[in-house]
Every structure is written in C-alpha cells, then in structure tokens.
mmCIF file of C-alpha atoms (C1' of nucleotides) in Angstrom:
data_model
loop_
_atom_site.group_PDB
_atom_site.id
_atom_site.type_symbol
_atom_site.label_atom_id
_atom_site.label_comp_id
_atom_site.label_asym_id
_atom_site.label_seq_id
_atom_site.Cartn_x
_atom_site.Cartn_y
_atom_site.Cartn_z
ATOM 1 C CA MET C 824 -8.476 -32.554 -9.640
ATOM 2 C CA GLY C 825 -8.542 -35.640 -7.486
ATOM 3 C CA LYS C 826 -5.040 -34.771 -6.398
ATOM 4 C CA PHE C 827 -6.148 -31.550 -4.743
ATOM 5 C CA ARG C 828 -9.071 -33.183 -2.971
ATOM 6 C CA LYS C 829 -6.764 -35.812 -1.569
ATOM 7 C CA GLN C 830 -4.266 -33.114 -0.563
ATOM 8 C CA ASP C 831 -7.041 -31.240 1.203
ATOM 9 C CA SER C 832 -8.076 -34.213 3.262
ATOM 10 C CA VAL C 833 -4.472 -34.880 4.256
ATOM 11 C CA ASP C 834 -4.067 -31.219 5.235
ATOM 12 C CA ALA C 835 -7.284 -31.320 7.193
ATOM 13 C CA ALA C 836 -6.231 -34.369 9.187
ATOM 14 C CA VAL C 837 -2.768 -32.998 9.997
ATOM 15 C CA ALA C 838 -4.123 -29.561 10.858
ATOM 16 C CA GLN C 839 -6.828 -31.015 13.072
ATOM 17 C CA ALA C 840 -4.322 -33.078 15.004
ATOM 18 C CA ILE C 841 -2.469 -29.971 16.193
ATOM 19 C CA ALA C 842 -5.321 -27.445 16.179
ATOM 20 C CA GLY C 843 -5.741 -27.275 19.947
ATOM 21 C CA LYS C 844 -2.044 -26.783 20.608
ATOM 22 C CA VAL C 845 -1.701 -24.141 17.910
ATOM 23 C CA ARG C 846 -4.711 -22.241 19.218
ATOM 24 C CA ARG C 847 -3.753 -22.290 22.874
ATOM 25 C CA GLY C 848 -0.048 -21.730 22.304
ATOM 26 C CA LEU C 849 -0.608 -18.809 19.995
ATOM 27 C CA LEU C 850 -3.220 -17.066 22.151
ATOM 28 C CA ALA C 851 -1.140 -17.409 25.313
ATOM 29 C CA TRP C 852 1.882 -15.998 23.508
ATOM 30 C CA TYR C 853 -0.098 -13.136 22.000
ATOM 31 C CA ARG C 854 -1.581 -12.108 25.353
ATOM 32 C CA ARG C 855 1.965 -11.742 26.663
ATOM 33 C CA GLU C 856 3.761 -10.304 23.665
ATOM 34 C CA TYR C 857 1.310 -8.307 21.578
ATOM 35 C CA ARG C 858 2.399 -4.880 20.403
ATOM 36 C CA GLN C 859 0.192 -1.969 21.287
ATOM 37 C CA LEU C 860 -0.933 -0.301 18.090
ATOM 38 C CA PRO C 861 -3.273 2.657 17.632
ATOM 39 C CA TRP C 862 -5.989 0.555 15.969
ATOM 40 C CA ARG C 863 -5.599 -2.461 18.225
ATOM 41 C CA VAL C 864 -7.778 -3.442 21.182
ATOM 42 C CA ALA C 865 -5.912 -5.336 23.892
ATOM 43 C CA PRO C 866 -6.442 -9.107 23.654
ATOM 44 C CA ARG C 867 -9.182 -10.586 25.785
ATOM 45 C CA ARG C 868 -7.899 -12.258 28.959
ATOM 46 C CA VAL C 869 -9.435 -15.453 30.228
ATOM 47 C CA GLY C 870 -12.519 -14.526 32.239
ATOM 48 C CA ASP C 871 -12.815 -11.086 30.620
ATOM 49 C CA ARG C 872 -15.611 -10.070 28.363
ATOM 50 C CA ARG C 873 -14.637 -9.225 24.837
ATOM 51 C CA SER C 874 -14.081 -5.516 24.301
ATOM 52 C CA ALA C 875 -15.444 -4.272 21.009
ATOM 53 C CA ALA C 876 -13.278 -2.900 18.243
ATOM 54 C CA ASP C 877 -14.718 -0.173 16.024
ATOM 55 C CA PRO C 878 -15.272 -1.796 12.600
ATOM 56 C CA TYR C 879 -14.595 1.476 10.806
ATOM 57 C CA ARG C 880 -11.207 1.842 12.442
ATOM 58 C CA VAL C 881 -10.377 -1.768 11.778
ATOM 59 C CA LEU C 882 -11.269 -1.274 8.117
ATOM 60 C CA VAL C 883 -9.117 1.860 7.832
ATOM 61 C CA SER C 884 -6.140 0.111 9.415
ATOM 62 C CA GLU C 885 -6.535 -2.993 7.261
ATOM 63 C CA ALA C 886 -6.767 -0.929 4.076
ATOM 64 C CA MET C 887 -3.582 0.896 5.016
ATOM 65 C CA LEU C 888 -1.848 -2.332 5.987
ATOM 66 C CA GLN C 889 -2.371 -3.982 2.603
ATOM 67 C CA GLN C 890 1.165 -4.599 1.330
ATOM 68 C CA THR C 891 2.444 -2.042 3.816
ATOM 69 C CA GLN C 892 4.356 -2.553 7.035
ATOM 70 C CA VAL C 893 3.025 -1.650 10.458
ATOM 71 C CA ALA C 894 5.708 0.936 11.202
ATOM 72 C CA THR C 895 4.884 2.838 8.017
ATOM 73 C CA VAL C 896 1.151 2.869 8.714
ATOM 74 C CA VAL C 897 1.063 4.131 12.313
ATOM 75 C CA ASP C 898 1.387 7.872 11.622
ATOM 76 C CA TYR C 899 -0.839 7.769 8.561
ATOM 77 C CA TYR C 900 -3.520 5.995 10.580
ATOM 78 C CA ARG C 901 -3.396 8.579 13.377
ATOM 79 C CA ARG C 902 -3.718 11.507 10.991
ATOM 80 C CA PHE C 903 -6.499 9.805 9.059
ATOM 81 C CA ILE C 904 -8.598 9.020 12.138
ATOM 82 C CA GLU C 905 -8.017 12.454 13.570
ATOM 83 C CA ARG C 906 -9.446 13.992 10.411
ATOM 84 C CA PHE C 907 -12.129 11.318 9.801
ATOM 85 C CA PRO C 908 -13.068 9.935 13.225
ATOM 86 C CA THR C 909 -16.172 8.153 11.936
ATOM 87 C CA ILE C 910 -17.263 6.551 8.710
ATOM 88 C CA GLU C 911 -19.720 9.411 8.221
ATOM 89 C CA HIS C 912 -16.879 11.933 8.270
ATOM 90 C CA LEU C 913 -15.072 9.925 5.626
ATOM 91 C CA ALA C 914 -18.148 9.486 3.448
ATOM 92 C CA GLU C 915 -18.766 13.232 3.463
ATOM 93 C CA ALA C 916 -15.203 14.157 2.564
ATOM 94 C CA GLY C 917 -14.037 15.045 -0.924
ATOM 95 C CA GLU C 918 -11.814 12.592 -2.737
ATOM 96 C CA GLU C 919 -8.998 15.110 -2.953
ATOM 97 C CA GLU C 920 -8.685 15.378 0.806
ATOM 98 C CA VAL C 921 -8.733 11.609 1.234
ATOM 99 C CA TYR C 922 -5.896 11.324 -1.257
ATOM 100 C CA LYS C 923 -3.977 14.035 0.553
ATOM 101 C CA LEU C 924 -4.015 12.023 3.755
ATOM 102 C CA TRP C 925 -2.807 9.007 1.787
ATOM 103 C CA GLU C 926 0.026 10.963 0.150
ATOM 104 C CA GLY C 927 3.288 9.027 0.275
ATOM 105 C CA LEU C 928 1.708 5.779 1.435
ATOM 106 C CA GLY C 929 1.472 4.260 -2.046
ATOM 107 C CA TYR C 930 -1.116 2.056 -3.756
ATOM 108 C CA TYR C 931 -3.412 5.063 -4.002
ATOM 109 C CA ARG C 932 -6.293 3.020 -5.350
ATOM 110 C CA ARG C 933 -6.761 1.849 -1.764
ATOM 111 C CA ALA C 934 -7.682 5.398 -0.743
ATOM 112 C CA ARG C 935 -10.247 5.697 -3.500
ATOM 113 C CA LEU C 936 -11.793 2.317 -2.691
ATOM 114 C CA LEU C 937 -11.869 2.958 1.053
ATOM 115 C CA HIS C 938 -13.616 6.248 0.388
ATOM 116 C CA ARG C 939 -16.134 4.434 -1.828
ATOM 117 C CA ALA C 940 -16.672 1.769 0.804
ATOM 118 C CA ALA C 941 -17.507 4.472 3.341
ATOM 119 C CA ARG C 942 -20.042 5.947 0.928
ATOM 120 C CA VAL C 943 -21.585 2.528 0.332
ATOM 121 C CA VAL C 944 -22.029 1.923 4.058
ATOM 122 C CA VAL C 945 -23.368 5.397 4.785
ATOM 123 C CA GLY C 946 -25.336 5.984 1.594
ATOM 124 C CA GLU C 947 -26.632 2.572 0.541
ATOM 125 C CA ARG C 948 -26.763 0.754 3.868
ATOM 126 C CA ALA C 949 -27.986 3.615 6.039
ATOM 127 C CA GLY C 950 -24.816 3.469 8.128
ATOM 128 C CA ARG C 951 -25.190 -0.233 8.985
ATOM 129 C CA PHE C 952 -21.713 -1.717 8.725
ATOM 130 C CA PRO C 953 -21.675 -5.197 7.125
ATOM 131 C CA ARG C 954 -21.047 -7.742 9.880
ATOM 132 C CA CYS C 955 -20.329 -11.041 8.139
ATOM 133 C CA PHE C 956 -17.580 -12.195 5.803
ATOM 134 C CA GLU C 957 -19.747 -12.399 2.677
ATOM 135 C CA ASP C 958 -21.265 -8.934 3.098
ATOM 136 C CA LEU C 959 -17.894 -7.366 3.896
ATOM 137 C CA LEU C 960 -16.479 -8.953 0.761
ATOM 138 C CA ARG C 961 -18.857 -6.877 -1.350
ATOM 139 C CA LEU C 962 -17.343 -3.591 -0.181
ATOM 140 C CA PRO C 963 -14.934 -1.875 -2.597
ATOM 141 C CA GLY C 964 -11.317 -2.636 -1.767
ATOM 142 C CA VAL C 965 -12.243 -5.492 0.568
ATOM 143 C CA GLY C 966 -10.940 -8.913 -0.462
ATOM 144 C CA ARG C 967 -10.805 -12.216 1.370
ATOM 145 C CA TYR C 968 -8.081 -11.127 3.763
ATOM 146 C CA THR C 969 -9.635 -7.810 4.781
ATOM 147 C CA ALA C 970 -13.134 -9.285 5.033
ATOM 148 C CA GLY C 971 -11.805 -11.985 7.346
ATOM 149 C CA ALA C 972 -9.865 -9.493 9.439
ATOM 150 C CA VAL C 973 -12.815 -7.133 9.970
ATOM 151 C CA ALA C 974 -15.324 -9.965 10.533
ATOM 152 C CA SER C 975 -13.123 -11.594 13.171
ATOM 153 C CA ILE C 976 -11.620 -8.540 14.884
ATOM 154 C CA ALA C 977 -14.658 -6.257 14.932
ATOM 155 C CA PHE C 978 -17.532 -8.771 14.921
ATOM 156 C CA GLY C 979 -16.119 -11.882 16.553
ATOM 157 C CA ARG C 980 -16.813 -14.129 13.564
ATOM 158 C CA ALA C 981 -14.752 -17.322 13.482
ATOM 159 C CA VAL C 982 -13.295 -16.866 10.005
ATOM 160 C CA PRO C 983 -9.630 -16.901 8.945
ATOM 161 C CA ALA C 984 -7.661 -13.833 7.827
ATOM 162 C CA VAL C 985 -4.825 -15.056 5.644
ATOM 163 C CA ASP C 986 -2.179 -12.524 4.690
ATOM 164 C CA GLY C 987 1.452 -12.975 3.731
ATOM 165 C CA ASN C 988 2.435 -13.548 7.354
ATOM 166 C CA VAL C 989 -0.119 -16.315 7.850
ATOM 167 C CA ILE C 990 0.891 -18.041 4.620
ATOM 168 C CA ARG C 991 4.485 -18.067 5.814
ATOM 169 C CA VAL C 992 3.631 -19.297 9.319
ATOM 170 C CA VAL C 993 1.384 -22.108 8.067
ATOM 171 C CA SER C 994 3.884 -23.032 5.336
ATOM 172 C CA ARG C 995 6.582 -23.480 7.934
ATOM 173 C CA ILE C 996 4.510 -25.287 10.538
ATOM 174 C CA LEU C 997 3.427 -27.873 7.954
ATOM 175 C CA ALA C 998 6.514 -27.624 5.704
ATOM 176 C CA LEU C 999 4.569 -26.694 2.571
ATOM 177 C CA PRO C 1000 7.179 -26.075 -0.138
ATOM 178 C CA GLU C 1001 5.230 -23.856 -2.581
ATOM 179 C CA PRO C 1002 6.240 -20.193 -2.942
ATOM 180 C CA PRO C 1003 4.002 -17.775 -1.015
ATOM 181 C CA ASP C 1004 2.552 -16.090 -4.112
ATOM 182 C CA ASP C 1005 1.040 -19.370 -5.350
ATOM 183 C CA PRO C 1006 -2.771 -18.904 -5.283
ATOM 184 C CA LEU C 1007 -3.304 -22.596 -4.547
ATOM 185 C CA LEU C 1008 -1.101 -22.342 -1.477
ATOM 186 C CA ARG C 1009 -3.183 -19.439 -0.298
ATOM 187 C CA LYS C 1010 -6.340 -21.508 -0.567
ATOM 188 C CA ARG C 1011 -4.703 -24.368 1.321
ATOM 189 C CA CYS C 1012 -3.600 -22.037 4.108
ATOM 190 C CA GLU C 1013 -7.066 -20.522 4.319
ATOM 191 C CA LYS C 1014 -8.676 -23.917 4.895
ATOM 192 C CA ILE C 1015 -6.092 -24.815 7.505
ATOM 193 C CA ALA C 1016 -6.399 -21.461 9.269
ATOM 194 C CA ALA C 1017 -10.174 -21.905 9.269
ATOM 195 C CA GLN C 1018 -9.704 -25.093 11.266
ATOM 196 C CA TRP C 1019 -7.363 -23.439 13.706
ATOM 197 C CA VAL C 1020 -9.115 -20.163 14.362
ATOM 198 C CA SER C 1021 -10.397 -19.808 17.894
ATOM 199 C CA PRO C 1022 -14.229 -19.775 17.940
ATOM 200 C CA ARG C 1023 -14.140 -17.734 21.125
ATOM 201 C CA ASP C 1024 -11.410 -15.228 20.227
ATOM 202 C CA PRO C 1025 -11.106 -15.263 16.437
ATOM 203 C CA GLY C 1026 -9.841 -11.677 16.220
ATOM 204 C CA ASP C 1027 -7.100 -12.245 18.756
ATOM 205 C CA PHE C 1028 -6.164 -15.524 17.100
ATOM 206 C CA ASN C 1029 -5.888 -14.003 13.625
ATOM 207 C CA GLN C 1030 -3.872 -11.077 14.916
ATOM 208 C CA ALA C 1031 -1.668 -13.520 16.801
ATOM 209 C CA MET C 1032 -0.905 -15.443 13.600
ATOM 210 C CA MET C 1033 0.084 -12.233 11.828
ATOM 211 C CA GLU C 1034 1.995 -10.931 14.807
ATOM 212 C CA LEU C 1035 3.972 -14.154 14.988
ATOM 213 C CA GLY C 1036 4.806 -13.868 11.300
ATOM 214 C CA ALA C 1037 5.875 -10.245 11.635
ATOM 215 C CA VAL C 1038 7.909 -10.512 14.823
ATOM 216 C CA VAL C 1039 9.128 -14.121 15.166
ATOM 217 C CA CYS C 1040 8.503 -16.181 12.039
ATOM 218 C CA ARG C 1041 10.116 -13.576 9.814
ATOM 219 C CA PRO C 1042 11.034 -14.212 6.166
ATOM 220 C CA ARG C 1043 14.740 -14.200 7.003
ATOM 221 C CA ASN C 1044 16.315 -15.148 10.302
ATOM 222 C CA PRO C 1045 13.237 -16.662 11.936
ATOM 223 C CA GLN C 1046 13.494 -16.434 15.724
ATOM 224 C CA CYS C 1047 12.546 -20.045 16.448
ATOM 225 C CA GLY C 1048 13.895 -19.754 19.973
ATOM 226 C CA ARG C 1049 11.087 -17.305 20.761
ATOM 227 C CA CYS C 1050 8.333 -19.211 18.982
ATOM 228 C CA PRO C 1051 5.493 -20.735 21.026
ATOM 229 C CA LEU C 1052 4.899 -23.328 18.292
ATOM 230 C CA VAL C 1053 8.484 -24.485 17.804
ATOM 231 C CA LYS C 1054 7.808 -27.976 19.137
ATOM 232 C CA LEU C 1055 5.174 -28.801 16.559
ATOM 233 C CA CYS C 1056 6.757 -26.961 13.607
ATOM 234 C CA VAL C 1057 7.667 -29.429 10.866
ATOM 235 C CA GLY C 1058 9.607 -26.776 8.985
ATOM 236 C CA ARG C 1059 11.772 -26.246 12.037
ATOM 237 C CA GLN C 1060 12.261 -29.965 12.470
ATOM 238 C CA SER C 1061 13.473 -30.121 8.870
ATOM 239 C CA GLY C 1062 16.355 -27.907 10.016
ATOM 240 C CA LYS C 1063 15.717 -25.151 7.476
ATOM 241 C CA PRO C 1064 12.510 -23.292 8.377
ATOM 242 C CA GLU C 1065 13.584 -20.287 6.313
ATOM 243 C CA ARG C 1066 13.266 -22.440 3.174
ATOM 244 C CA PHE C 1067 9.466 -22.370 3.488
ATOM 245 C CA GLY C 1068 7.139 -19.483 2.767
ATOM 246 C CA VAL C 1069 9.654 -17.472 0.739
ATOM 247 C CA GLY C 1070 10.634 -17.010 -2.902
ATOM 248 C CA ALA C 1071 8.015 -15.032 -4.808
ATOM 249 C CA LYS C 1072 8.433 -14.525 -8.530
ATOM 250 C CA PRO C 1073 10.278 -11.275 -9.263
ATOM 251 C CA ALA C 1074 8.449 -8.579 -11.239
ATOM 252 C CA THR C 1075 9.679 -7.349 -14.603
ATOM 253 C CA VAL C 1076 10.797 -3.746 -14.391
ATOM 254 C CA LEU C 1077 10.077 -1.568 -17.430
ATOM 255 C CA PRO C 1078 12.244 1.527 -17.871
ATOM 256 C CA VAL C 1079 10.311 4.693 -18.759
ATOM 257 C CA VAL C 1080 11.004 8.431 -18.844
ATOM 258 C CA HIS C 1081 8.868 11.158 -17.327
ATOM 259 C CA ARG C 1082 9.795 14.482 -18.887
ATOM 260 C CA VAL C 1083 8.644 17.131 -16.459
ATOM 261 C CA PHE C 1084 8.134 20.736 -17.525
ATOM 262 C CA VAL C 1085 7.987 23.073 -14.593
ATOM 263 C CA VAL C 1086 6.241 26.034 -16.185
ATOM 264 C CA GLU C 1087 6.594 28.996 -13.831
ATOM 265 C CA HIS C 1088 5.055 32.434 -13.867
ATOM 266 C CA GLU C 1089 6.149 35.077 -11.413
ATOM 267 C CA ASP C 1090 3.833 37.972 -10.639
ATOM 268 C CA LYS C 1091 5.935 41.126 -11.060
ATOM 269 C CA ARG C 1092 4.263 43.100 -8.302
ATOM 270 C CA THR C 1093 3.821 40.496 -5.619
ATOM 271 C CA GLY C 1094 6.666 38.187 -6.543
ATOM 272 C CA ARG C 1095 4.333 35.251 -6.125
ATOM 273 C CA ARG C 1096 5.312 32.256 -8.222
ATOM 274 C CA ARG C 1097 2.783 29.960 -9.797
ATOM 275 C CA TRP C 1098 3.202 26.691 -11.657
ATOM 276 C CA ILE C 1099 1.101 24.627 -14.001
ATOM 277 C CA VAL C 1100 -0.082 21.430 -12.348
ATOM 278 C CA GLU C 1101 -2.253 18.645 -13.712
ATOM 279 C CA ARG C 1102 -4.083 15.668 -12.304
ATOM 280 C CA ARG C 1103 -3.136 12.166 -13.384
ATOM 281 C CA GLY C 1104 -5.818 9.924 -14.836
ATOM 282 C CA PRO C 1105 -7.926 7.401 -12.942
ATOM 283 C CA VAL C 1106 -5.808 4.344 -13.767
ATOM 284 C CA GLY C 1107 -2.142 3.494 -13.759
ATOM 285 C CA LEU C 1108 0.817 4.686 -11.755
ATOM 286 C CA TRP C 1109 0.060 7.441 -9.215
ATOM 287 C CA SER C 1110 -3.492 7.615 -10.511
ATOM 288 C CA GLY C 1111 -5.475 10.536 -9.134
ATOM 289 C CA LEU C 1112 -2.417 12.402 -7.859
ATOM 290 C CA TRP C 1113 -1.291 15.815 -9.073
ATOM 291 C CA GLN C 1114 1.995 16.579 -10.800
ATOM 292 C CA PHE C 1115 3.882 19.245 -12.669
ATOM 293 C CA LEU C 1116 3.253 19.118 -16.406
ATOM 294 C CA THR C 1117 4.613 15.775 -17.552
ATOM 295 C CA ILE C 1118 5.137 13.896 -20.806
ATOM 296 C CA GLU C 1119 5.639 10.170 -20.448
ATOM 297 C CA ALA C 1120 7.682 8.265 -22.981
ATOM 298 C CA PRO C 1121 9.410 4.922 -23.375
ATOM 299 C CA ALA C 1122 13.044 5.130 -22.344
ATOM 300 C CA GLU C 1123 14.149 5.167 -26.012
ATOM 301 C CA GLY C 1124 11.607 7.714 -27.244
ATOM 302 C CA ASP C 1125 12.180 10.991 -29.095
ATOM 303 C CA GLN C 1126 12.670 14.301 -27.349
ATOM 304 C CA PRO C 1127 9.420 16.238 -27.313
ATOM 305 C CA GLN C 1128 9.457 19.636 -28.972
ATOM 306 C CA LEU C 1129 10.267 22.230 -26.375
ATOM 307 C CA GLU C 1130 8.379 25.034 -28.120
ATOM 308 C CA SER C 1131 5.069 23.306 -27.648
ATOM 309 C CA ILE C 1132 4.392 21.004 -24.748
ATOM 310 C CA ALA C 1133 1.063 19.248 -24.393
ATOM 311 C CA GLY C 1134 -0.488 21.827 -26.697
ATOM 312 C CA ILE C 1135 0.942 24.733 -24.730
ATOM 313 C CA ARG C 1136 3.139 27.135 -26.705
ATOM 314 C CA LEU C 1137 6.153 28.157 -24.680
ATOM 315 C CA GLY C 1138 8.928 29.173 -27.014
ATOM 316 C CA ALA C 1139 7.816 32.605 -28.186
ATOM 317 C CA ARG C 1140 7.407 33.961 -24.687
ATOM 318 C CA GLY C 1141 10.069 31.841 -23.055
ATOM 319 C CA GLY C 1142 11.952 33.447 -20.200
ATOM 320 C CA GLY C 1143 15.636 33.842 -19.502
ATOM 321 C CA LYS C 1144 18.619 32.130 -21.038
ATOM 322 C CA ARG C 1145 18.411 29.098 -18.797
ATOM 323 C CA SER C 1146 14.824 28.451 -19.672
ATOM 324 C CA GLY C 1147 14.310 24.898 -20.866
ATOM 325 C CA SER C 1148 17.626 23.605 -19.621
ATOM 326 C CA LEU C 1149 17.801 20.459 -17.569
ATOM 327 C CA MET C 1150 17.284 21.487 -13.993
ATOM 328 C CA LEU C 1151 17.229 18.146 -12.243
ATOM 329 C CA HIS C 1152 17.191 14.455 -13.034
ATOM 330 C CA PHE C 1153 16.882 11.326 -10.935
ATOM 331 C CA ASP C 1154 15.653 7.737 -11.067
ATOM 332 C CA HIS C 1155 12.636 6.543 -9.177
ATOM 333 C CA ARG C 1156 11.998 2.839 -8.840
ATOM 334 C CA THR C 1157 8.664 1.166 -8.226
ATOM 335 C CA THR C 1158 7.886 -2.535 -8.281
ATOM 336 C CA HIS C 1159 7.196 -2.567 -12.036
ATOM 337 C CA ARG C 1160 8.817 0.605 -13.336
ATOM 338 C CA LEU C 1161 12.174 2.316 -13.349
ATOM 339 C CA VAL C 1162 11.155 5.912 -13.955
ATOM 340 C CA ARG C 1163 13.761 8.394 -15.096
ATOM 341 C CA PHE C 1164 12.666 11.925 -14.233
ATOM 342 C CA GLU C 1165 14.058 14.684 -16.444
ATOM 343 C CA VAL C 1166 12.968 18.042 -15.106
ATOM 344 C CA ARG C 1167 13.138 21.261 -17.128
ATOM 345 C CA TRP C 1168 12.224 24.695 -15.908
ATOM 346 C CA PHE C 1169 10.437 27.286 -18.040
ATOM 347 C CA HIS C 1170 9.676 30.882 -17.092
ATOM 348 C CA VAL C 1171 6.796 32.478 -18.917
ATOM 349 C CA LYS C 1172 5.734 36.120 -18.862
ATOM 350 C CA HIS C 1173 2.019 35.501 -18.958
ATOM 351 C CA ARG C 1174 -0.327 33.004 -17.432
ATOM 352 C CA LEU C 1175 -0.950 30.984 -20.555
ATOM 353 C CA ASN C 1176 -4.218 29.368 -21.322
ATOM 354 C CA ILE C 1177 -3.942 25.742 -20.350
ATOM 355 C CA GLY C 1178 -6.126 22.754 -21.052
ATOM 356 C CA ASP C 1179 -8.766 21.035 -18.964
ATOM 357 C CA GLY C 1180 -7.560 19.208 -15.904
ATOM 358 C CA ARG C 1181 -4.724 21.677 -15.413
ATOM 359 C CA LYS C 1182 -4.427 24.804 -13.354
ATOM 360 C CA TRP C 1183 -2.019 27.451 -12.149
ATOM 361 C CA ALA C 1184 -1.189 26.976 -8.488
ATOM 362 C CA ASP C 1185 0.968 28.948 -6.075
ATOM 363 C CA LEU C 1186 3.041 27.371 -3.347
ATOM 364 C CA SER C 1187 0.303 27.170 -0.738
ATOM 365 C CA ALA C 1188 -2.067 25.628 -3.280
ATOM 366 C CA VAL C 1189 0.492 23.090 -4.464
ATOM 367 C CA LEU C 1190 1.199 22.058 -0.896
ATOM 368 C CA LYS C 1191 -2.459 21.165 -0.468
ATOM 369 C CA LEU C 1192 -2.489 18.879 -3.511
ATOM 370 C CA PRO C 1193 -1.716 15.169 -3.200
ATOM 371 C CA MET C 1194 1.446 14.495 -5.210
ATOM 372 C CA SER C 1195 3.709 11.498 -5.677
ATOM 373 C CA ASN C 1196 7.007 11.378 -3.822
ATOM 374 C CA PRO C 1197 9.066 12.247 -6.918
ATOM 375 C CA HIS C 1198 6.974 15.339 -7.567
ATOM 376 C CA ARG C 1199 7.257 16.397 -3.950
ATOM 377 C CA ARG C 1200 10.976 16.095 -4.453
ATOM 378 C CA ILE C 1201 10.783 18.353 -7.495
ATOM 379 C CA LEU C 1202 8.796 20.875 -5.479
ATOM 380 C CA ALA C 1203 11.441 20.802 -2.760
ATOM 381 C CA ALA C 1204 14.087 21.563 -5.399
ATOM 382 C CA LEU C 1205 12.004 24.492 -6.637
ATOM 383 C CA GLN C 1206 11.758 25.929 -3.158
ATOM 384 C CA SER C 1207 15.487 25.674 -2.552
ATOM 385 C CA GLN C 1208 16.195 27.249 -5.976
ATOM 386 C CA ALA C 1209 14.003 30.163 -4.976
ATOM 387 C CA GLY C 1210 15.927 30.452 -1.721
ATOM 388 C CA VAL C 1211 19.209 30.603 -3.604
ATOM 389 C CA ALA C 1212 17.834 33.227 -5.989
ATOM 390 C CA ALA C 1213 16.572 35.368 -3.124
ATOM 391 C CA ALA C 1214 19.896 35.190 -1.300
ATOM 392 C CA ARG C 1215 21.813 36.500 -4.297
ATOM 393 C "C1'" DA Z 218 -3.639 -17.398 -13.889
ATOM 394 C "C1'" DA Z 219 -1.160 -13.183 -14.617
ATOM 395 C "C1'" DT Z 220 -0.430 -8.416 -14.046
ATOM 396 C "C1'" DG Z 221 -0.175 -3.692 -12.201
ATOM 397 C "C1'" DC Z 222 -0.087 -0.959 -8.335
ATOM 398 C "C1'" DG Z 223 4.405 2.523 -4.273
ATOM 399 C "C1'" DG Z 224 7.170 3.027 -0.940
ATOM 400 C "C1'" DG Z 225 10.018 1.814 2.895
ATOM 401 C "C1'" DG Z 226 12.561 -1.486 6.096
ATOM 402 C "C1'" DG Z 227 16.272 -4.467 6.744
ATOM 403 C "C1'" DG Z 228 19.898 -7.798 5.719
ATOM 404 C "C1'" DC O 923 21.258 -3.804 -3.798
ATOM 405 C "C1'" DC O 924 17.568 -6.975 -3.252
ATOM 406 C "C1'" DC O 925 13.566 -8.980 -1.109
ATOM 407 C "C1'" DC O 926 9.377 -8.495 1.060
ATOM 408 C "C1'" DC O 927 5.458 -6.344 3.158
ATOM 409 C "C1'" DA O 928 -1.668 -7.218 7.706
ATOM 410 C "C1'" DG O 929 -3.815 -7.520 -0.886
ATOM 411 C "C1'" DC O 930 -6.909 -6.077 -4.336
ATOM 412 C "C1'" DA O 931 -9.048 -5.313 -8.859
ATOM 413 C "C1'" DT O 932 -8.826 -6.308 -13.429
ATOM 414 C "C1'" DT O 933 -8.169 -9.015 -17.509
#
DNA sequence: AATGCGGGGGG
DNA sequence: CCCCCAGCATT
C-alpha cells in the first residue's frame, strides 16, 4: 500500500516538472498536424474562441472508436449520423436499425448501450446531455475514457481521457515498464494526464495525446524524429522507446464449431427463395445479430441429427439429392474464439412451422437484417449459387 | 483482478 | 501470421 502512495508522489513530482513543456509542445504540434476527421472540430488557435463540439456526435464517435481504429470508423460514423443526426433521432429508432448501422463494426454491445444512453438522455433527462465527468460516467457504455473524452471535447472540462494511445505515450515519456493492460498502470497514467491536461484547451490536449500515439508514438517503429516531446522523453533517452507501452497478455483462443443449416424454400410460382433465420441471444458472441439456423458445439462434439434440427423436422420432406451435403466451410477467428463454420443446405417443399425467434425471410428481408460477417459471407455464397443455377 | 466481446490494419 | 486498436460491463 505504502509503496503505491510513494510511487504516486514520485510520479506527481516528475510529471509536474515537465507539465508545461508537454502541454505547450503537444498543443503546438497538434494545431499543425491534426487530421481532419468527420467528428472533429478544428483545434482552437491562440486568440480564437473555442468552437463547440456537439456532445452527441462526440459520444457516437467515441463509442465507435472503442477498440477500433480511426480508418475503420469513418464510414460507419458518416452513415450513422446521416441516419440519426440528433440524439432524439437515435432514441426514437428501433434497436434493429441501430444494429444494422453497426453491422460489421464488431463489439455489438456498444450499439445497444449507445442506443440506451440516447434513451436515457432523451427520456430520463429531458434531453439535457450530462456535462460533467461523473454524470457522463453513469450513461450506459460510458466508462472513464469516454466520459473524459466527452467532458473535455464537448464541454471543455479539464479532465484526462486515457486510452491505449495515452497509456503508451505516458509510459514512454516516463519510461514506465509495466505492460499497457495493467490496470494499475492505467491509474498511474490517468493521474499524470490529469496534471498535464490543458485547463484552457482540455479537448484539444486530450486529442493531441491520442493523435500523437496513433501517428507518431506508434506501438512499433515509433517516429521519434517527428515527435514534439522527444527531448524530454525518458523512454527515448533509454535508447529503446518501443520497449515501453507494449506487450499485453495474449488471449486464450477456444476452438468451436458452428453448424449452419441453410433451410431454403422456393416458391414454385414466383421462384422466390426464402430461408429460415433466427436472432442470437442477448449475450455472447454476435449477440443480437441474425443468422441462418445454427447449432453451436465444442470442436470435438457429436454430429447433430440431420433429420431434426433445433426441433425442426427436415428429413421426410427433404429436397434433392444434394440436400444436407456440406456446401461450404471456413474458419473465422475472433479474439477469443476460432469458429469453424460448417454450412449445409436443405431444400424443403413447404414452409415448415418454426419456433419463436425465427422467421422465413426472402433476399430483400435478409439484406435488411444485421448479420455477422461470416453469415454475410454465407449469404453471398447463396446468391452466387443461385446465379450458377440460373445460368444452367 | 480476470474475462469476453469483432474485425481490420500493418509489419 | 501475429499484435494491437480513441474500452466497457460483468463476475
């Protein structure tokens, strides 16, 4: 215990000694080098008044940017804001549509929580957006980083916003050896960043720290020659800046199998094809997204009976000779899972009764549903199969 | 304190 | 192929 308190006071003294240089150097660099991004307001120049950022747009961008790189977010952000230009638009939307705009971005819980946050602000706070760190922290999906980012960028509060970039930058400047996923290191960096943050331009300062981490102080091959803080960087002086702020613990990857049963019915008169789709549960991988009928099993599990899948009898009415044969297989890797997809295709002559949470959907309906990338891939295969069949 | 949650960029 | 990314909620 006493050890940490002593460490804190040492940190505080060292950080204070260079605070002015860090602040000025970083802000001057950021005003020259900042990237224009759709959610970003240009940094305030000396003598200017601060231009206001829309807190709703800042919140949307920060939610999308959690564990996701800027380049990936840009198009998603544009589409999202075009559809939901204000927090009221988002609060009024159905969850399904919010998910659809998040499709392919990953970490889908963020979409659900952002949607909830909008409903909290509009429904429980009469549209008054929380303006301080503590109140922001109470919103669903808003943790210490996001609360700090919105409070500083949208409301000019002098609070830190410590993400992975900031942890790496601070770790290198002060040569802190702990790996970046150490919670204690995060707390240390937050206290230090709180000392450094510009009281006058906290939003610009926080964005400058992250920008530096993303563009210059990168995990590998840091561009120290372009860094405005190179002279006071202890990590650089040690000769090996890339040793600091890297080396998170690797995740354990569990192999699993998703057996997918594409149950297809073709209307004889119209030729319209329909498939059974189902919605995944509220927790776990791809929660809330839609998929073709799927049975999940451990990698070493038994083959499910093909005559009866998820309570649906297929065998008696099964279609042509190829029905039930393996149509497609591929591996899909996430951080914690190696998912083997085994896709089988069944043709049925009637639209069977199917359980709750499932429905028959034609192509245009399926395209409107939010689905995971692997299931979009399966759909693409179905479409090309149909093309081949039609050409014959 | 540890774990689960996706997908893409870049060496 | 591997590491990492403008984190958060849950246990």
